[in-house]
PDB file of C-alpha atoms in Angstrom:
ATOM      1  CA  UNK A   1      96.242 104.625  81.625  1.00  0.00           C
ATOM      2  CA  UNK A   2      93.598 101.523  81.110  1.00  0.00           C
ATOM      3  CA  UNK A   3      96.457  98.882  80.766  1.00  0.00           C
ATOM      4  CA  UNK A   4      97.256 100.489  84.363  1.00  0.00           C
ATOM      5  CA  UNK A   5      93.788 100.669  85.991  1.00  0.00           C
ATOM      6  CA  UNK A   6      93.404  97.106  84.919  1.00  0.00           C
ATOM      7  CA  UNK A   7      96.631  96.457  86.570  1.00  0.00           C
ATOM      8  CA  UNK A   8      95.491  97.809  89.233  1.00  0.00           C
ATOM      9  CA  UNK A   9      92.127  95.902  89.259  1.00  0.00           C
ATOM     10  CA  UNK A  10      93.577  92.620  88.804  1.00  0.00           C
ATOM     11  CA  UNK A  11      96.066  93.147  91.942  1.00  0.00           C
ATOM     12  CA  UNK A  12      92.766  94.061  93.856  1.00  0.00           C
ATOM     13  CA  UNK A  13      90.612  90.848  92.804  1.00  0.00           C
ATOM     14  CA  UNK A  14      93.939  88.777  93.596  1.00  0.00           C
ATOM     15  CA  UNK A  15      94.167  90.726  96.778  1.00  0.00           C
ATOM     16  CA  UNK A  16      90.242  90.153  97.841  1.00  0.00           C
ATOM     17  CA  UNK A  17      90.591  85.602  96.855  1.00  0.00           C
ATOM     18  CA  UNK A  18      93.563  85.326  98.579  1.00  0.00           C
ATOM     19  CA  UNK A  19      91.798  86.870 101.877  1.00  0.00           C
ATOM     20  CA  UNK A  20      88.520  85.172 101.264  1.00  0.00           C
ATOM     21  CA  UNK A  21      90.354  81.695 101.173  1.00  0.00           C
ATOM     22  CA  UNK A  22      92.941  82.370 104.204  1.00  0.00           C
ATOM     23  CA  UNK A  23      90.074  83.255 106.357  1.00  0.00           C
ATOM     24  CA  UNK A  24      88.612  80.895 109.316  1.00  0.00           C
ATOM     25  CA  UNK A  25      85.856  78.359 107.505  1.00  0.00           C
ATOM     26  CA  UNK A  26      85.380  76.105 109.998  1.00  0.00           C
ATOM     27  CA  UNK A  27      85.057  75.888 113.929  1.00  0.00           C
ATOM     28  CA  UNK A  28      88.782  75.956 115.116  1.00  0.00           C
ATOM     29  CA  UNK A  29      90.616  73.221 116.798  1.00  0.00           C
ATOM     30  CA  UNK A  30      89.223  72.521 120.332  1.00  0.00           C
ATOM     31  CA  UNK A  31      86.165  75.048 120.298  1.00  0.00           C
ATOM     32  CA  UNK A  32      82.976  73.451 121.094  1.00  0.00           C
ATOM     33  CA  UNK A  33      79.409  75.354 120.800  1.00  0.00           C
ATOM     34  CA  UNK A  34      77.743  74.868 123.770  1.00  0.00           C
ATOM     35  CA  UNK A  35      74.896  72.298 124.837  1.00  0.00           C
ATOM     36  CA  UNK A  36      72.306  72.760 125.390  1.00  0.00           C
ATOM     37  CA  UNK A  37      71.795  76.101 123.895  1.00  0.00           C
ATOM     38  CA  UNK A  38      68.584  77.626 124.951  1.00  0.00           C
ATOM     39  CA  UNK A  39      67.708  79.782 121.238  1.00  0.00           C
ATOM     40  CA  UNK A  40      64.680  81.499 122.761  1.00  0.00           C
ATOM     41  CA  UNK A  41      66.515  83.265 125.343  1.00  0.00           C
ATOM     42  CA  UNK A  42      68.497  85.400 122.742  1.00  0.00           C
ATOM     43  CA  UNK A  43      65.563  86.007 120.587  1.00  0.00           C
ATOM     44  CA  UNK A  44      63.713  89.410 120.561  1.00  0.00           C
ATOM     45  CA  UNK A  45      65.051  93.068 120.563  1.00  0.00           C
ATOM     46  CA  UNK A  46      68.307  94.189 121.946  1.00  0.00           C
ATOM     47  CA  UNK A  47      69.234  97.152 123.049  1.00  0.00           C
ATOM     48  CA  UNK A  48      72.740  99.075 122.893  1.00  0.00           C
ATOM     49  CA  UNK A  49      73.220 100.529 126.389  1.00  0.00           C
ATOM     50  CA  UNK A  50      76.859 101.615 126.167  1.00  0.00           C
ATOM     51  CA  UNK A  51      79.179 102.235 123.555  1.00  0.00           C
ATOM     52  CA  UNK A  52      83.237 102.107 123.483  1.00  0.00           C
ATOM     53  CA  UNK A  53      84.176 103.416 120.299  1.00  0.00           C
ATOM     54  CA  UNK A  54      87.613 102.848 119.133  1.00  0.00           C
ATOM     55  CA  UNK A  55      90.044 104.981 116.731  1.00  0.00           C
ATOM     56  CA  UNK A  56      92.780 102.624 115.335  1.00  0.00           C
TER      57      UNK A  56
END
């Protein structure tokens, strides 16, 4: 029962490194952030003012 929970651990570690390292770390190929980019005009509070939720 613990040789199998370990097992079972180990699978989910392996599981959780090899998403963490496939994942996007960089900007991708041809995206460019935009300039100039005006930070104070997306400061402050937002507010939700509709909602889609979504059942997959």
């Amino acid at each position: 029962m613990k040789n199998q929970l370990l097992l079972l651990a180990g699978i989910a570690g392996a599981a959780v490194i090899v998403v963490k390292l496939s994942s996007c770390v960089s900007i991708p190929r041809g995206a460019h952030a935009v300039k100039p980019f005006d930070q104070e005009k997306y400061l402050g509070r937002w507010y939700e003012i509709a909602r889609m939720d979504f059942k997959f």
